Amino acid sequence: MSSVAVLWVAASSPNPDPMNTCGLVLALESSSALSLSESESEQCLVAHSAGEIDLSSEEKVYNVVLRQAALVNKQLRSTSPVLDDVKKPQDIVRPGSLSLLAEAYDRCGEVCAEYAKTFYLGTLLMTPERRKAIWAIYVWCRRTDELVDGPNASHITPMALDRWEARLEDLFHGRAFDMLDAALADTVTRYPVDIQPFRDMIEGMRMDLRKSRYNNFDELYLYCYYVAGTVGLMSVPVMGINPKSKATTESVYNAALALGIANQLTNILRDVGEDARRGRVYLPQDELAQAGLSDEDICAGKVTDKWRNFMRLQLKRARMFFDEAEKGVTELDAASRWPVWASLLLYRRILDEIEANDYNNFTKRAYVGKVKKIAALPLAYAKSVVKVSS
Ligand SMILES: CC(C)=CCC/C(C)=C/CC/C(C)=C/CC/C(C)=C/[C@@H]1[C@@H](COP(=O)(O)OP(=O)(O)O)[C@]1(C)CC/C=C(\C)CC/C=C(\C)CCC=C(C)C
Ligand SMILES: [Mn+2]
């Protein structure tokens, strides 16, 4: 890890607008520092692993979970520091100012606060060290999503995503491109965060570029893993597993994966109308057909009994993933349980709001108000102090 490189970059790129993806893409395309690296030959873990062709998406993704769990098993369950100090970058403290890394992390916090109030609220319940790491991961995820969903999405090509991936590889090798990358480059030296879920998220963005319909839940599940299950896998090494937990590491990772999938299914159910207006239908086509519905019904946006029945089943499935996730929260490090419970309860509430809107997710956005958000915190706290499995 070259600390000098990280800090040079942080110093040379003050306060970039993280959502200026046009600038980002131009920068990516013109940067000589971003020569394509070994990442080009690295393959997406899920999509291309040899010999896995006949597996269902769930089986393929479970293999990822097993590998992730095996990778970090030792470090996560140990109480000793994750990495020795030799590998940690040395920060530069300028006289009279905050350190550059501190500035980088603060900027990540500002971005998180601006773009995701609920997640930000959750991060305020974390220890300061973990909070910073989660902010850095959040910002990288948001920028990645913004490449295909942001104002400059129409300029994004698969090649731009390849460059973004090369930049990710650089960052994991200590070569950060800007100060926001520098924060993540620092985070990955402090926690046993693996690069694979990050690569897989980029793969999800590639999928978004080439695909706007999902034939069945198996296809949708893979997409949800890529864009959201990966966030669970990135987060566990930071959240930590309670050293007293008797649960297997893979069961905790599985729960984290389930939380990501549950959140993404919730996103999809909340945004049906908005997505359809952008030409996207994430709902499984075979399930729509079974319910006597089609893309035309979604574009028409009429809440009918057929739609209500269809939605009831979709909500039920999303809730099952939340239930699966609940099993793992208890096994996390004590200090991480409260924020995770809070975010789980709040995100799940969106499903209740869809029901309260009589399943009109075409023109009404399901939204959990401030009061309900604050009111969920004591319940989340109560759940977080429940004893760990024995
Ligand atoms: C054992 C156990 C349960 C551990 C907990 C593990 C954990 C903390 C899991 C977090 C799961 C999580 C928050 C997943 C995020 C899923 C998500 C919202 C994905 C979004 C994808 C694209 O969706 P779409 O384009 O449809 O949505 P928009 O309209 O654009 O919003 C994402 C946008 C991908 C990018 C994801 C993020 C920006 C969120 C990343 C969040 C974190 C790193 C914070 C996690 C912290 C807490 C406190 C939960
Ligand atoms: Mn998005």
mmCIF file of N, CA and C and ligand atoms in Angstrom, residues 119 122 126 134 137-138 141-142 145 149 201 227-228 231-232 235-236 239 252 255-256 259-260 263-264 267 270-271 325 328-329 332 339-340 343 347, ligand 1:
data_model
loop_
_atom_site.group_PDB
_atom_site.id
_atom_site.type_symbol
_atom_site.label_atom_id
_atom_site.label_comp_id
_atom_site.label_asym_id
_atom_site.label_seq_id
_atom_site.Cartn_x
_atom_site.Cartn_y
_atom_site.Cartn_z
ATOM 1 N N PHE A 119 -29.803 6.139 5.744
ATOM 2 C CA PHE A 119 -28.519 5.461 5.989
ATOM 3 C C PHE A 119 -27.638 6.331 6.884
ATOM 4 N N GLY A 122 -28.502 5.983 10.366
ATOM 5 C CA GLY A 122 -27.949 4.711 10.859
ATOM 6 C C GLY A 122 -26.464 4.821 11.181
ATOM 7 N N MET A 126 -23.171 4.399 14.822
ATOM 8 C CA MET A 126 -21.976 3.522 14.814
ATOM 9 C C MET A 126 -20.818 4.154 15.574
ATOM 10 N N ILE A 134 -17.912 3.143 6.682
ATOM 11 C CA ILE A 134 -19.180 2.919 5.974
ATOM 12 C C ILE A 134 -19.489 4.108 5.052
ATOM 13 N N ILE A 137 -17.500 3.545 1.940
ATOM 14 C CA ILE A 137 -18.103 2.492 1.100
ATOM 15 C C ILE A 137 -19.386 3.035 0.454
ATOM 16 N N TYR A 138 -20.170 3.753 1.251
ATOM 17 C CA TYR A 138 -21.408 4.325 0.716
ATOM 18 C C TYR A 138 -21.114 5.185 -0.518
ATOM 19 N N CYS A 141 -20.277 3.242 -3.577
ATOM 20 C CA CYS A 141 -21.486 2.592 -4.136
ATOM 21 C C CYS A 141 -22.375 3.621 -4.841
ATOM 22 N N ARG A 142 -22.551 4.766 -4.210
ATOM 23 C CA ARG A 142 -23.425 5.790 -4.793
ATOM 24 C C ARG A 142 -22.868 6.285 -6.126
ATOM 25 N N ASP A 145 -23.472 3.624 -8.747
ATOM 26 C CA ASP A 145 -24.866 3.626 -9.195
ATOM 27 C C ASP A 145 -25.155 4.843 -10.069
ATOM 28 N N ASP A 149 -27.307 5.655 -13.453
ATOM 29 C CA ASP A 149 -28.607 6.226 -13.083
ATOM 30 C C ASP A 149 -28.591 7.742 -12.997
ATOM 31 N N MET A 201 -20.558 -5.392 -7.953
ATOM 32 C CA MET A 201 -21.522 -4.283 -8.087
ATOM 33 C C MET A 201 -21.387 -3.624 -9.459
ATOM 34 N N VAL A 227 -26.274 -5.512 -7.299
ATOM 35 C CA VAL A 227 -26.352 -4.094 -6.939
ATOM 36 C C VAL A 227 -26.584 -3.849 -5.458
ATOM 37 N N ALA A 228 -27.001 -4.872 -4.712
ATOM 38 C CA ALA A 228 -27.356 -4.604 -3.313
ATOM 39 C C ALA A 228 -26.848 -5.662 -2.333
ATOM 40 N N VAL A 231 -23.528 -4.993 -1.120
ATOM 41 C CA VAL A 231 -23.340 -3.984 -0.058
ATOM 42 C C VAL A 231 -23.284 -4.680 1.310
ATOM 43 N N GLY A 232 -24.137 -5.699 1.472
ATOM 44 C CA GLY A 232 -24.093 -6.471 2.717
ATOM 45 C C GLY A 232 -22.715 -7.108 2.905
ATOM 46 N N SER A 235 -20.119 -4.672 3.900
ATOM 47 C CA SER A 235 -20.320 -4.033 5.204
ATOM 48 C C SER A 235 -19.922 -4.920 6.395
ATOM 49 N N VAL A 236 -20.118 -6.241 6.267
ATOM 50 C CA VAL A 236 -19.851 -7.112 7.425
ATOM 51 C C VAL A 236 -18.428 -6.959 7.976
ATOM 52 N N MET A 239 -18.617 -3.902 10.095
ATOM 53 C CA MET A 239 -19.512 -4.038 11.254
ATOM 54 C C MET A 239 -18.936 -4.989 12.296
ATOM 55 N N VAL A 252 -23.716 -15.496 8.886
ATOM 56 C CA VAL A 252 -23.800 -14.041 9.094
ATOM 57 C C VAL A 252 -23.727 -13.328 7.733
ATOM 58 N N ALA A 255 -26.967 -13.599 5.978
ATOM 59 C CA ALA A 255 -27.971 -12.663 6.481
ATOM 60 C C ALA A 255 -27.718 -11.262 5.907
ATOM 61 N N ALA A 256 -26.447 -10.902 5.806
ATOM 62 C CA ALA A 256 -26.101 -9.580 5.256
ATOM 63 C C ALA A 256 -26.519 -9.506 3.782
ATOM 64 N N LEU A 259 -30.174 -9.007 3.605
ATOM 65 C CA LEU A 259 -30.597 -7.625 3.873
ATOM 66 C C LEU A 259 -30.445 -6.760 2.613
ATOM 67 N N GLY A 260 -29.350 -6.969 1.909
ATOM 68 C CA GLY A 260 -29.160 -6.231 0.655
ATOM 69 C C GLY A 260 -30.266 -6.569 -0.341
ATOM 70 N N ASN A 263 -33.578 -5.067 0.696
ATOM 71 C CA ASN A 263 -33.609 -3.622 0.433
ATOM 72 C C ASN A 263 -33.844 -3.337 -1.042
ATOM 73 N N GLN A 264 -33.176 -4.103 -1.891
ATOM 74 C CA GLN A 264 -33.312 -3.842 -3.324
ATOM 75 C C GLN A 264 -34.704 -4.221 -3.819
ATOM 76 N N ASN A 267 -36.819 -1.393 -2.898
ATOM 77 C CA ASN A 267 -36.593 -0.306 -3.867
ATOM 78 C C ASN A 267 -37.415 -0.518 -5.129
ATOM 79 N N ARG A 270 -41.115 -0.138 -4.536
ATOM 80 C CA ARG A 270 -41.470 1.271 -4.314
ATOM 81 C C ARG A 270 -41.463 2.063 -5.629
ATOM 82 N N ASP A 271 -40.528 1.726 -6.530
ATOM 83 C CA ASP A 271 -40.278 2.573 -7.706
ATOM 84 C C ASP A 271 -40.876 2.048 -9.005
ATOM 85 N N ALA A 325 -32.645 -11.856 7.074
ATOM 86 C CA ALA A 325 -31.586 -10.930 7.512
ATOM 87 C C ALA A 325 -31.580 -10.778 9.033
ATOM 88 N N GLY A 328 -29.246 -12.683 11.331
ATOM 89 C CA GLY A 328 -27.809 -12.395 11.416
ATOM 90 C C GLY A 328 -27.472 -11.162 12.234
ATOM 91 N N VAL A 329 -28.418 -10.245 12.394
ATOM 92 C CA VAL A 329 -28.079 -8.973 13.047
ATOM 93 C C VAL A 329 -27.592 -9.213 14.473
ATOM 94 N N LEU A 332 -23.904 -9.801 15.030
ATOM 95 C CA LEU A 332 -22.896 -8.764 14.752
ATOM 96 C C LEU A 332 -22.295 -8.247 16.049
ATOM 97 N N PRO A 339 -27.387 0.302 14.631
ATOM 98 C CA PRO A 339 -27.585 0.907 13.300
ATOM 99 C C PRO A 339 -28.158 -0.049 12.270
ATOM 100 N N VAL A 340 -27.758 -1.315 12.357
ATOM 101 C CA VAL A 340 -28.257 -2.255 11.346
ATOM 102 C C VAL A 340 -29.744 -2.540 11.590
ATOM 103 N N SER A 343 -31.696 0.456 10.321
ATOM 104 C CA SER A 343 -31.872 0.544 8.869
ATOM 105 C C SER A 343 -32.801 -0.564 8.377
ATOM 106 N N TYR A 347 -36.242 0.412 6.489
ATOM 107 C CA TYR A 347 -36.424 0.026 5.089
ATOM 108 C C TYR A 347 -37.652 -0.870 4.936
HETATM 109 C C1 LIG B 1 -25.716 -9.640 9.346
HETATM 110 C C2 LIG B 1 -26.264 -8.387 8.787
HETATM 111 C C3 LIG B 1 -27.703 -8.333 8.581
HETATM 112 C C4 LIG B 1 -25.427 -7.416 8.483
HETATM 113 C C5 LIG B 1 -25.775 -6.106 7.951
HETATM 114 C C6 LIG B 1 -25.057 -5.843 6.666
HETATM 115 C C7 LIG B 1 -25.459 -4.518 6.083
HETATM 116 C C8 LIG B 1 -25.064 -3.298 6.774
HETATM 117 C C9 LIG B 1 -26.125 -4.506 4.931
HETATM 118 C C10 LIG B 1 -26.546 -3.257 4.253
HETATM 119 C C11 LIG B 1 -27.404 -3.593 3.096
HETATM 120 C C12 LIG B 1 -27.756 -2.375 2.307
HETATM 121 C C13 LIG B 1 -27.933 -1.099 2.991
HETATM 122 C C14 LIG B 1 -27.912 -2.495 0.981
HETATM 123 C C15 LIG B 1 -28.211 -1.341 0.079
HETATM 124 C C16 LIG B 1 -29.109 -1.798 -1.018
HETATM 125 C C17 LIG B 1 -29.429 -0.681 -1.971
HETATM 126 C C18 LIG B 1 -30.339 0.357 -1.508
HETATM 127 C C19 LIG B 1 -28.883 -0.685 -3.208
HETATM 128 C C20 LIG B 1 -29.063 0.370 -4.196
HETATM 129 C C21 LIG B 1 -28.852 -0.013 -5.559
HETATM 130 C C22 LIG B 1 -29.422 0.432 -6.827
HETATM 131 O O1 LIG B 1 -30.785 0.679 -6.668
HETATM 132 P P1 LIG B 1 -31.648 1.702 -7.493
HETATM 133 O O2 LIG B 1 -30.872 2.273 -8.614
HETATM 134 O O3 LIG B 1 -32.902 1.000 -7.806
HETATM 135 O O4 LIG B 1 -31.916 2.748 -6.382
HETATM 136 P P2 LIG B 1 -31.827 4.338 -6.337
HETATM 137 O O5 LIG B 1 -33.164 4.801 -6.802
HETATM 138 O O6 LIG B 1 -30.706 4.768 -7.210
HETATM 139 O O7 LIG B 1 -31.562 4.653 -4.887
HETATM 140 C C23 LIG B 1 -28.092 0.969 -4.880
HETATM 141 C C24 LIG B 1 -28.340 2.391 -5.100
HETATM 142 C C25 LIG B 1 -26.625 0.555 -4.947
HETATM 143 C C26 LIG B 1 -25.743 1.457 -4.164
HETATM 144 C C27 LIG B 1 -25.983 1.287 -2.678
HETATM 145 C C28 LIG B 1 -25.890 2.315 -1.847
HETATM 146 C C29 LIG B 1 -25.557 3.669 -2.327
HETATM 147 C C30 LIG B 1 -26.112 2.095 -0.383
HETATM 148 C C31 LIG B 1 -24.828 1.677 0.319
HETATM 149 C C32 LIG B 1 -25.086 1.740 1.762
HETATM 150 C C33 LIG B 1 -24.165 1.556 2.710
HETATM 151 C C34 LIG B 1 -22.760 1.201 2.438
HETATM 152 C C35 LIG B 1 -24.588 1.809 4.124
HETATM 153 C C36 LIG B 1 -24.867 0.554 4.914
HETATM 154 C C37 LIG B 1 -25.077 1.023 6.285
HETATM 155 C C38 LIG B 1 -26.099 0.736 7.104
HETATM 156 C C39 LIG B 1 -26.198 1.401 8.402
HETATM 157 C C40 LIG B 1 -27.163 -0.220 6.763
#
